[in-house]
Tab-separated table of C-alpha atoms in Angstrom:
chain	number	residue	atom	x	y	z
U	1	UNK	CA	80.016	37.295	148.107
U	2	UNK	CA	83.626	37.641	149.222
U	3	UNK	CA	84.678	34.823	146.885
U	4	UNK	CA	83.055	36.391	143.803
U	5	UNK	CA	85.257	38.866	141.942
U	6	UNK	CA	82.185	40.258	140.158
U	7	UNK	CA	80.279	40.979	143.372
U	8	UNK	CA	83.390	42.472	144.940
U	9	UNK	CA	83.921	44.672	141.901
U	10	UNK	CA	80.302	45.859	142.018
U	11	UNK	CA	80.342	46.779	145.706
U	12	UNK	CA	83.730	48.431	145.336
U	13	UNK	CA	82.445	50.448	142.367
U	14	UNK	CA	79.394	51.467	144.413
U	15	UNK	CA	81.731	52.699	147.131
U	16	UNK	CA	83.847	54.507	144.551
U	17	UNK	CA	80.700	56.199	143.282
U	18	UNK	CA	79.894	57.433	146.781
U	19	UNK	CA	83.502	58.567	147.286
U	20	UNK	CA	83.383	60.519	144.019
U	21	UNK	CA	80.092	62.123	145.007
U	22	UNK	CA	81.631	63.142	148.321
U	23	UNK	CA	84.733	64.563	146.621
U	24	UNK	CA	82.740	66.619	144.138
U	25	UNK	CA	80.265	67.645	146.831
U	26	UNK	CA	83.133	69.091	148.883
U	27	UNK	CA	84.035	71.395	145.992
U	28	UNK	CA	80.405	72.116	145.090
U	29	UNK	CA	79.532	73.079	148.654
U	30	UNK	CA	82.635	74.985	149.736
U	31	UNK	CA	83.020	77.003	146.516
U	32	UNK	CA	79.566	78.364	147.362
U	33	UNK	CA	80.071	78.626	151.117
U	34	UNK	CA	83.444	80.416	150.986
U	35	UNK	CA	84.703	83.578	149.210
U	36	UNK	CA	86.895	82.846	146.147
U	37	UNK	CA	90.201	83.745	147.865
U	38	UNK	CA	89.208	81.627	150.873
U	39	UNK	CA	88.333	78.756	148.531
U	40	UNK	CA	91.771	78.969	146.872
U	41	UNK	CA	93.297	78.598	150.339
U	42	UNK	CA	90.937	75.670	150.913
U	43	UNK	CA	92.318	73.965	147.787
U	44	UNK	CA	95.830	74.347	149.197
U	45	UNK	CA	94.552	72.791	152.434
U	46	UNK	CA	93.215	69.837	150.434
U	47	UNK	CA	96.595	69.475	148.699
U	48	UNK	CA	98.383	69.570	152.069
U	49	UNK	CA	95.962	66.936	153.330
U	50	UNK	CA	96.832	64.785	150.304
U	51	UNK	CA	100.519	65.125	151.185
U	52	UNK	CA	99.867	64.103	154.787
U	53	UNK	CA	97.622	61.172	153.909
U	54	UNK	CA	100.069	59.896	151.295
U	55	UNK	CA	102.959	60.226	153.749
U	56	UNK	CA	102.167	56.816	155.224
U	57	UNK	CA	104.839	55.941	152.631
U	58	UNK	CA	103.044	52.903	151.334
U	59	UNK	CA	103.429	51.091	154.662
U	60	UNK	CA	99.873	49.791	154.414
U	61	UNK	CA	100.802	48.299	151.024
U	62	UNK	CA	103.753	46.563	152.664
U	63	UNK	CA	101.450	45.230	155.381
U	64	UNK	CA	99.027	44.008	152.714
U	65	UNK	CA	101.775	42.156	150.829
U	66	UNK	CA	103.150	40.580	154.033
U	67	UNK	CA	99.794	39.812	155.643
U	68	UNK	CA	98.472	38.361	152.375
U	69	UNK	CA	101.377	35.884	152.246
U	70	UNK	CA	100.721	35.026	155.904
U	71	UNK	CA	97.010	34.477	155.247
U	72	UNK	CA	97.790	32.237	152.246
U	73	UNK	CA	100.068	30.136	154.462
U	74	UNK	CA	103.326	31.244	152.814
U	75	UNK	CA	106.471	31.870	154.875
U	76	UNK	CA	104.778	31.409	158.262
U	77	UNK	CA	107.773	29.487	159.613
U	78	UNK	CA	110.323	32.075	158.429
U	79	UNK	CA	112.020	34.243	161.046
U	80	UNK	CA	111.171	37.287	158.959
U	81	UNK	CA	107.523	36.337	158.473
U	82	UNK	CA	104.571	38.495	159.443
U	83	UNK	CA	104.019	39.216	163.151
U	84	UNK	CA	100.873	40.685	164.665
U	85	UNK	CA	102.939	43.315	166.484
U	86	UNK	CA	103.630	44.961	163.119
U	87	UNK	CA	100.058	46.270	163.112
U	88	UNK	CA	100.595	48.224	166.330
U	89	UNK	CA	103.775	49.840	165.010
U	90	UNK	CA	102.012	50.914	161.830
U	91	UNK	CA	99.053	52.271	163.796
U	92	UNK	CA	101.440	54.313	165.955
U	93	UNK	CA	103.187	55.715	162.883
U	94	UNK	CA	99.902	56.757	161.289
U	95	UNK	CA	98.842	58.467	164.516
U	96	UNK	CA	102.113	60.405	164.655
U	97	UNK	CA	101.592	61.490	161.043
U	98	UNK	CA	98.181	62.928	161.881
U	99	UNK	CA	99.542	64.742	164.951
U	100	UNK	CA	102.500	66.108	162.977
U	101	UNK	CA	100.357	67.315	160.093
U	102	UNK	CA	97.902	68.935	162.487
U	103	UNK	CA	100.762	70.766	164.214
U	104	UNK	CA	102.183	72.039	160.916
U	105	UNK	CA	98.750	73.231	159.760
U	106	UNK	CA	98.148	74.984	163.098
U	107	UNK	CA	101.450	76.844	162.820
U	108	UNK	CA	100.739	77.774	159.178
U	109	UNK	CA	97.343	79.219	160.142
U	110	UNK	CA	98.728	81.030	163.179
U	111	UNK	CA	101.613	82.629	161.254
U	112	UNK	CA	99.568	83.499	158.161
U	113	UNK	CA	101.256	80.993	155.867
U	114	UNK	CA	97.772	79.767	154.997
U	115	UNK	CA	95.194	82.543	155.054
U	116	UNK	CA	91.747	81.707	156.389
U	117	UNK	CA	89.005	83.547	158.184
U	118	UNK	CA	87.705	80.182	159.499
U	119	UNK	CA	90.740	78.385	160.973
U	120	UNK	CA	88.593	75.984	163.021
U	121	UNK	CA	86.884	74.772	159.836
U	122	UNK	CA	90.271	74.164	158.195
U	123	UNK	CA	91.571	72.230	161.220
U	124	UNK	CA	88.442	70.078	161.498
U	125	UNK	CA	88.407	69.323	157.773
U	126	UNK	CA	92.079	68.360	157.896
U	127	UNK	CA	91.444	65.946	160.785
U	128	UNK	CA	88.452	64.497	158.968
U	129	UNK	CA	90.553	63.908	155.852
U	130	UNK	CA	93.411	62.386	157.859
U	131	UNK	CA	91.101	59.695	159.212
U	132	UNK	CA	91.616	58.081	155.808
U	133	UNK	CA	94.955	56.878	157.216
U	134	UNK	CA	93.496	54.448	159.797
U	135	UNK	CA	90.723	53.735	157.295
U	136	UNK	CA	93.371	52.620	154.812
U	137	UNK	CA	94.957	50.420	157.472
U	138	UNK	CA	91.619	48.721	158.137
U	139	UNK	CA	90.889	48.370	154.435
U	140	UNK	CA	94.247	46.802	153.515
U	141	UNK	CA	94.266	44.482	156.528
U	142	UNK	CA	90.707	43.248	155.912
U	143	UNK	CA	91.436	42.798	152.195
U	144	UNK	CA	94.522	40.700	152.977
U	145	UNK	CA	92.453	38.315	155.097
U	146	UNK	CA	89.598	38.081	152.552
U	147	UNK	CA	87.432	40.693	154.219
U	148	UNK	CA	86.978	43.052	151.258
U	149	UNK	CA	83.194	42.956	151.371
U	150	UNK	CA	83.069	43.800	155.091
U	151	UNK	CA	85.110	46.951	154.582
U	152	UNK	CA	83.229	48.124	151.493
U	153	UNK	CA	79.853	47.768	153.226
U	154	UNK	CA	81.063	49.766	156.218
U	155	UNK	CA	82.653	52.439	154.060
U	156	UNK	CA	79.496	52.813	151.965
U	157	UNK	CA	77.599	53.529	155.175
U	158	UNK	CA	80.196	56.105	156.218
U	159	UNK	CA	80.105	57.846	152.842
U	160	UNK	CA	76.310	58.113	152.729
U	161	UNK	CA	76.235	59.753	156.150
U	162	UNK	CA	79.088	62.192	155.461
U	163	UNK	CA	77.610	63.234	152.091
U	164	UNK	CA	74.291	64.012	153.794
U	165	UNK	CA	76.049	66.085	156.472
U	166	UNK	CA	78.026	67.934	153.811
U	167	UNK	CA	74.951	68.854	151.790
U	168	UNK	CA	73.203	70.155	154.912
U	169	UNK	CA	75.640	73.093	154.750
U	170	UNK	CA	73.701	74.369	151.745
U	171	UNK	CA	70.572	74.234	153.902
U	172	UNK	CA	72.113	76.462	156.555
U	173	UNK	CA	74.044	74.041	158.791
U	174	UNK	CA	77.225	75.634	160.144
U	175	UNK	CA	80.178	74.206	158.106
U	176	UNK	CA	82.189	73.641	161.287
U	177	UNK	CA	79.391	71.604	162.866
U	178	UNK	CA	78.932	69.607	159.656
U	179	UNK	CA	82.624	68.684	159.470
U	180	UNK	CA	82.743	67.893	163.212
U	181	UNK	CA	79.811	65.475	162.828
U	182	UNK	CA	81.484	63.887	159.784
U	183	UNK	CA	84.557	63.406	161.952
U	184	UNK	CA	82.516	61.578	164.582
U	185	UNK	CA	80.862	59.300	162.013
U	186	UNK	CA	84.223	58.360	160.513
U	187	UNK	CA	85.753	57.619	163.918
U	188	UNK	CA	82.868	55.269	164.784
U	189	UNK	CA	82.922	53.354	161.482
U	190	UNK	CA	86.711	53.080	161.223
U	191	UNK	CA	86.947	52.017	164.865
U	192	UNK	CA	84.516	49.180	164.182
U	193	UNK	CA	86.482	48.142	161.078
U	194	UNK	CA	89.713	47.971	163.088
U	195	UNK	CA	87.875	45.873	165.681
U	196	UNK	CA	86.970	43.449	162.858
U	197	UNK	CA	90.649	43.201	161.905
U	198	UNK	CA	91.495	42.597	165.560
U	199	UNK	CA	89.009	39.739	165.782
U	200	UNK	CA	89.785	38.091	162.455
U	201	UNK	CA	93.522	37.975	163.174
U	202	UNK	CA	92.951	36.766	166.722
U	203	UNK	CA	94.883	39.722	168.089
U	204	UNK	CA	95.164	40.770	171.709
U	205	UNK	CA	95.534	44.291	173.090
U	206	UNK	CA	99.234	43.660	173.734
U	207	UNK	CA	99.854	43.196	170.003
U	208	UNK	CA	98.762	46.780	169.335
U	209	UNK	CA	100.940	48.104	172.170
U	210	UNK	CA	104.096	46.019	171.661
U	211	UNK	CA	105.902	48.799	169.831
U	212	UNK	CA	109.341	47.636	170.888
U	213	UNK	CA	108.857	44.070	169.647
U	214	UNK	CA	107.066	45.150	166.493
U	215	UNK	CA	109.553	47.919	165.763
U	216	UNK	CA	112.478	45.548	166.210
U	217	UNK	CA	110.884	43.042	163.807
U	218	UNK	CA	110.298	45.789	161.246
U	219	UNK	CA	113.899	47.034	161.472
U	220	UNK	CA	115.318	43.547	161.238
U	221	UNK	CA	113.296	42.243	158.312
U	222	UNK	CA	111.973	44.843	155.911
U	223	UNK	CA	113.576	48.213	156.475
U	224	UNK	CA	114.724	48.167	152.846
U	225	UNK	CA	111.131	47.770	151.640
U	226	UNK	CA	110.090	50.654	153.868
U	227	UNK	CA	112.832	52.867	152.435
U	228	UNK	CA	111.899	52.049	148.841
U	229	UNK	CA	108.184	52.436	149.578
U	230	UNK	CA	108.762	55.755	151.356
U	231	UNK	CA	110.828	57.147	148.480
U	232	UNK	CA	108.251	55.936	145.944
U	233	UNK	CA	105.379	57.474	147.904
U	234	UNK	CA	107.169	60.819	148.270
U	235	UNK	CA	107.807	60.801	144.522
U	236	UNK	CA	104.129	60.091	143.795
U	237	UNK	CA	102.922	62.713	146.292
U	238	UNK	CA	105.062	65.392	144.674
U	239	UNK	CA	104.226	64.348	141.128
U	240	UNK	CA	100.455	64.469	141.655
U	241	UNK	CA	100.203	67.441	144.041
U	242	UNK	CA	103.152	69.752	143.300
U	243	UNK	CA	101.320	71.678	140.524
U	244	UNK	CA	98.916	73.069	143.141
U	245	UNK	CA	101.841	74.869	144.759
U	246	UNK	CA	103.836	75.748	141.625
U	247	UNK	CA	100.719	77.255	140.023
U	248	UNK	CA	100.021	79.231	143.213
U	249	UNK	CA	103.606	80.553	143.082
U	250	UNK	CA	103.381	81.390	139.372
U	251	UNK	CA	100.109	83.373	139.325
U	252	UNK	CA	97.268	84.752	141.438
U	253	UNK	CA	94.798	84.080	138.611
U	254	UNK	CA	92.273	81.510	139.837
U	255	UNK	CA	91.653	79.872	136.423
U	256	UNK	CA	94.871	77.775	136.150
U	257	UNK	CA	94.391	76.476	139.687
U	258	UNK	CA	90.752	75.572	139.046
U	259	UNK	CA	91.611	73.798	135.785
U	260	UNK	CA	94.302	71.731	137.472
U	261	UNK	CA	91.953	70.970	140.363
U	262	UNK	CA	89.383	69.810	137.799
U	263	UNK	CA	91.995	67.546	136.174
U	264	UNK	CA	93.071	66.290	139.592
U	265	UNK	CA	89.484	65.390	140.446
U	266	UNK	CA	89.055	63.559	137.137
U	267	UNK	CA	92.304	61.656	137.662
U	268	UNK	CA	91.355	60.733	141.231
U	269	UNK	CA	87.958	59.567	140.001
U	270	UNK	CA	89.532	57.324	137.371
U	271	UNK	CA	92.191	55.994	139.737
U	272	UNK	CA	89.510	55.021	142.256
U	273	UNK	CA	87.513	53.201	139.573
U	274	UNK	CA	90.618	51.350	138.400
U	275	UNK	CA	91.653	50.568	141.959
U	276	UNK	CA	88.240	49.089	142.735
U	277	UNK	CA	88.423	46.643	139.820
U	278	UNK	CA	92.087	45.777	140.411
U	279	UNK	CA	91.499	45.188	144.134
U	280	UNK	CA	88.586	42.901	143.309
U	281	UNK	CA	91.011	40.804	141.247
U	282	UNK	CA	93.978	41.037	143.658
U	283	UNK	CA	93.090	37.879	145.626
U	284	UNK	CA	93.396	35.894	142.378
U	285	UNK	CA	96.365	37.903	141.035
U	286	UNK	CA	98.368	37.373	144.221
U	287	UNK	CA	97.505	33.668	144.288
U	288	UNK	CA	98.607	33.258	140.653
U	289	UNK	CA	101.832	35.201	141.225
U	290	UNK	CA	102.892	33.297	144.337
U	291	UNK	CA	101.914	29.968	142.733
U	292	UNK	CA	104.015	30.756	139.631
U	293	UNK	CA	100.983	30.423	137.303
U	294	UNK	CA	102.184	32.706	134.497
U	295	UNK	CA	99.300	32.047	132.099
U	296	UNK	CA	96.699	32.912	134.716
U	297	UNK	CA	98.663	35.988	135.792
U	298	UNK	CA	98.841	37.268	132.200
U	299	UNK	CA	95.109	36.735	131.795
U	300	UNK	CA	94.221	38.576	134.981
U	301	UNK	CA	96.601	41.513	134.433
U	302	UNK	CA	95.482	41.832	130.806
U	303	UNK	CA	91.855	41.875	131.911
U	304	UNK	CA	92.618	44.563	134.504
U	305	UNK	CA	94.320	46.711	131.865
U	306	UNK	CA	91.377	46.285	129.508
U	307	UNK	CA	88.857	47.360	132.129
U	308	UNK	CA	91.037	50.324	133.147
U	309	UNK	CA	91.318	51.576	129.565
U	310	UNK	CA	87.564	51.092	129.109
U	311	UNK	CA	86.925	53.331	132.118
U	312	UNK	CA	89.433	55.888	130.804
U	313	UNK	CA	87.810	55.990	127.360
U	314	UNK	CA	84.391	56.391	128.957
U	315	UNK	CA	85.618	59.209	131.177
U	316	UNK	CA	87.322	60.961	128.242
U	317	UNK	CA	84.195	60.740	126.113
U	318	UNK	CA	82.025	62.008	128.942
U	319	UNK	CA	84.346	64.984	129.444
U	320	UNK	CA	84.138	65.945	125.789
U	321	UNK	CA	80.340	65.895	125.960
U	322	UNK	CA	79.721	67.336	129.417
U	323	UNK	CA	83.050	68.736	130.601
U	324	UNK	CA	82.273	72.426	130.025
U	325	UNK	CA	78.918	72.140	131.786
U	326	UNK	CA	80.404	70.125	134.671
U	327	UNK	CA	83.276	72.594	135.133
U	328	UNK	CA	80.900	75.555	135.211
U	329	UNK	CA	78.562	73.846	137.686
U	330	UNK	CA	81.340	72.528	139.895
U	331	UNK	CA	83.107	75.877	140.270
U	332	UNK	CA	79.971	78.029	140.241
U	333	UNK	CA	80.948	79.764	136.965
U	334	UNK	CA	84.152	81.215	138.469
U	335	UNK	CA	86.156	80.248	135.350
U	336	UNK	CA	85.732	78.730	131.856
U	337	UNK	CA	87.452	75.619	130.506
U	338	UNK	CA	88.382	75.329	126.814
U	339	UNK	CA	87.813	72.404	124.462
U	340	UNK	CA	91.559	71.868	124.059
U	341	UNK	CA	91.888	71.579	127.852
U	342	UNK	CA	89.272	68.827	127.884
U	343	UNK	CA	91.023	66.964	125.035
U	344	UNK	CA	94.315	67.058	126.921
U	345	UNK	CA	92.684	65.895	130.155
U	346	UNK	CA	91.010	63.044	128.264
U	347	UNK	CA	94.341	61.939	126.804
U	348	UNK	CA	96.010	62.150	130.194
U	349	UNK	CA	93.357	59.846	131.664
U	350	UNK	CA	94.219	57.113	129.143
U	351	UNK	CA	97.862	57.212	130.201
U	352	UNK	CA	96.885	57.328	133.864
U	353	UNK	CA	94.864	54.111	133.523
U	354	UNK	CA	97.998	52.121	132.606
U	355	UNK	CA	100.000	53.719	135.426
U	356	UNK	CA	97.320	52.873	137.997
U	357	UNK	CA	97.129	49.186	137.060
U	358	UNK	CA	100.910	48.877	137.262
U	359	UNK	CA	101.176	50.631	140.626
U	360	UNK	CA	98.293	48.745	142.270
U	361	UNK	CA	99.349	45.296	141.037
U	362	UNK	CA	103.076	45.647	141.685
U	363	UNK	CA	102.534	47.384	145.023
U	364	UNK	CA	100.396	44.463	146.189
U	365	UNK	CA	103.259	42.141	145.235
U	366	UNK	CA	105.788	44.183	147.212
U	367	UNK	CA	107.838	45.409	144.206
U	368	UNK	CA	108.529	48.839	145.728
U	369	UNK	CA	112.129	49.312	144.559
U	370	UNK	CA	111.070	48.766	140.955
U	371	UNK	CA	108.123	51.161	141.320
U	372	UNK	CA	110.444	53.845	142.685
U	373	UNK	CA	112.586	53.773	139.552
U	374	UNK	CA	109.509	53.920	137.338
U	375	UNK	CA	108.141	56.971	139.189
U	376	UNK	CA	111.108	59.332	138.814
U	377	UNK	CA	110.445	60.489	135.196
U	378	UNK	CA	106.874	61.385	136.203
U	379	UNK	CA	108.179	63.354	139.177
U	380	UNK	CA	110.657	65.304	137.028
U	381	UNK	CA	108.013	66.163	134.436
U	382	UNK	CA	105.494	67.262	137.064
U	383	UNK	CA	107.955	69.563	138.853
U	384	UNK	CA	109.204	71.139	135.618
U	385	UNK	CA	105.883	71.560	133.784
U	386	UNK	CA	104.755	74.836	135.389
U	387	UNK	CA	108.189	76.600	135.367
U	388	UNK	CA	108.841	75.633	131.737
U	389	UNK	CA	105.363	76.694	130.671
U	390	UNK	CA	105.770	79.997	132.509
U	391	UNK	CA	109.089	80.660	130.737
U	392	UNK	CA	108.052	79.699	127.205
U	393	UNK	CA	104.378	80.771	127.161
U	394	UNK	CA	103.769	83.396	129.876
U	395	UNK	CA	100.461	84.495	128.304
U	396	UNK	CA	98.986	80.970	128.147
U	397	UNK	CA	101.216	79.049	130.495
U	398	UNK	CA	98.182	77.148	131.820
U	399	UNK	CA	97.686	75.518	128.397
U	400	UNK	CA	101.363	74.704	127.891
U	401	UNK	CA	101.530	73.323	131.420
U	402	UNK	CA	98.635	70.962	130.682
U	403	UNK	CA	100.356	69.852	127.442
U	404	UNK	CA	103.637	69.146	129.242
U	405	UNK	CA	101.899	67.387	132.131
U	406	UNK	CA	99.962	65.171	129.709
U	407	UNK	CA	103.147	64.275	127.792
U	408	UNK	CA	104.776	63.385	131.102
U	409	UNK	CA	101.928	60.996	131.902
U	410	UNK	CA	102.291	59.307	128.485
U	411	UNK	CA	106.013	58.760	129.050
U	412	UNK	CA	105.304	57.348	132.522
U	413	UNK	CA	102.581	55.075	131.088
U	414	UNK	CA	105.005	53.663	128.498
U	415	UNK	CA	107.515	52.884	131.258
U	416	UNK	CA	104.895	51.213	133.446
U	417	UNK	CA	103.511	49.245	130.500
U	418	UNK	CA	106.961	47.801	129.843
U	419	UNK	CA	107.240	46.940	133.542
U	420	UNK	CA	103.959	45.006	133.474
U	421	UNK	CA	105.099	43.069	130.391
U	422	UNK	CA	108.277	42.175	132.251
U	423	UNK	CA	106.253	41.038	135.286
U	424	UNK	CA	103.960	38.643	133.431
U	425	UNK	CA	106.744	37.521	131.078
U	426	UNK	CA	109.081	36.648	133.945
U	427	UNK	CA	106.340	34.760	135.740
U	428	UNK	CA	105.587	32.799	132.607
């Protein structure tokens, strides 16, 4: 099953489906369980969680690229080759990120920077979300050593259990207890996945704790990659999440925030679908790239782009047919979305499909410096969209913002498309 790209794609898509259900269920449940103002604060919490989770700065992508070369038998005799101690350093960094984010959130709740009548719920949900950091470590490490199927099966189990616990809130279960139980389930499943990585790599406990050795190897051999990856990740975090905060600063009206959250959910849904299919093909893409097989690389990248655009067209068509109903159901009728909004979101998804393929493929190949340069126009457009819309169309700035944000995505897609052509052309 691990060797079949089709089976891998199917199980990854099944997991994506469960992840999407969980993501929409979070909104569906909490918009009903919390007052509207509390729910707006909850959306800001989710955005802050996205910042924290993304702040691993692409280090797990670097580990994937390095560990994949190691697993394929490339560069094992090089002084700068992969060392098992790198895993412990990365694990430590991810742990510090979670602790730091938790401390910032605690201070924000204590000082009133984030208003909530249920601070314990916010803290538990944040911790639950942050467990995606070690989950990502386990996922990337298992994928690099041809253990994709193992991870997907475990994650499917985790998702089914957390969805059930989430929906129990609507049946009267205390939200804090529900999130605490989800936290426990995730810890158990992710811990087992990391144990699988430990066994497959033949690691010992000392490898996880040799921070000095691992840190020295990291500094000596790929600090530049870390810098480029960190800058690229920060750029992507801001580009995708900044509108939550700029909209909150521009207006207290809930509708613009809900519309952007709806777009964000659609974009995350598409990106997860695209990622699942690209990751299923990555074992072959990385083999073709490192072997210098340009014809095979072009075929595989072209196929990935075709599938991504197919998903984007399907999502756009579905939004035009069911978007108004879905928006009303998702947000409990708290706002109304217009047809023009759905058309713009549909167009943005087409551009996003190209961006996703480029980022996932080139990130797996370790081309972080190039990705950083490609991300800056998207960052500029995202940061400027709300202020410009507020200046030039104060009465309907939400519509103008969506227009500007969609145009930004099209520009970014054109840049990434050219980058992919350069990649397969150079390899040919």
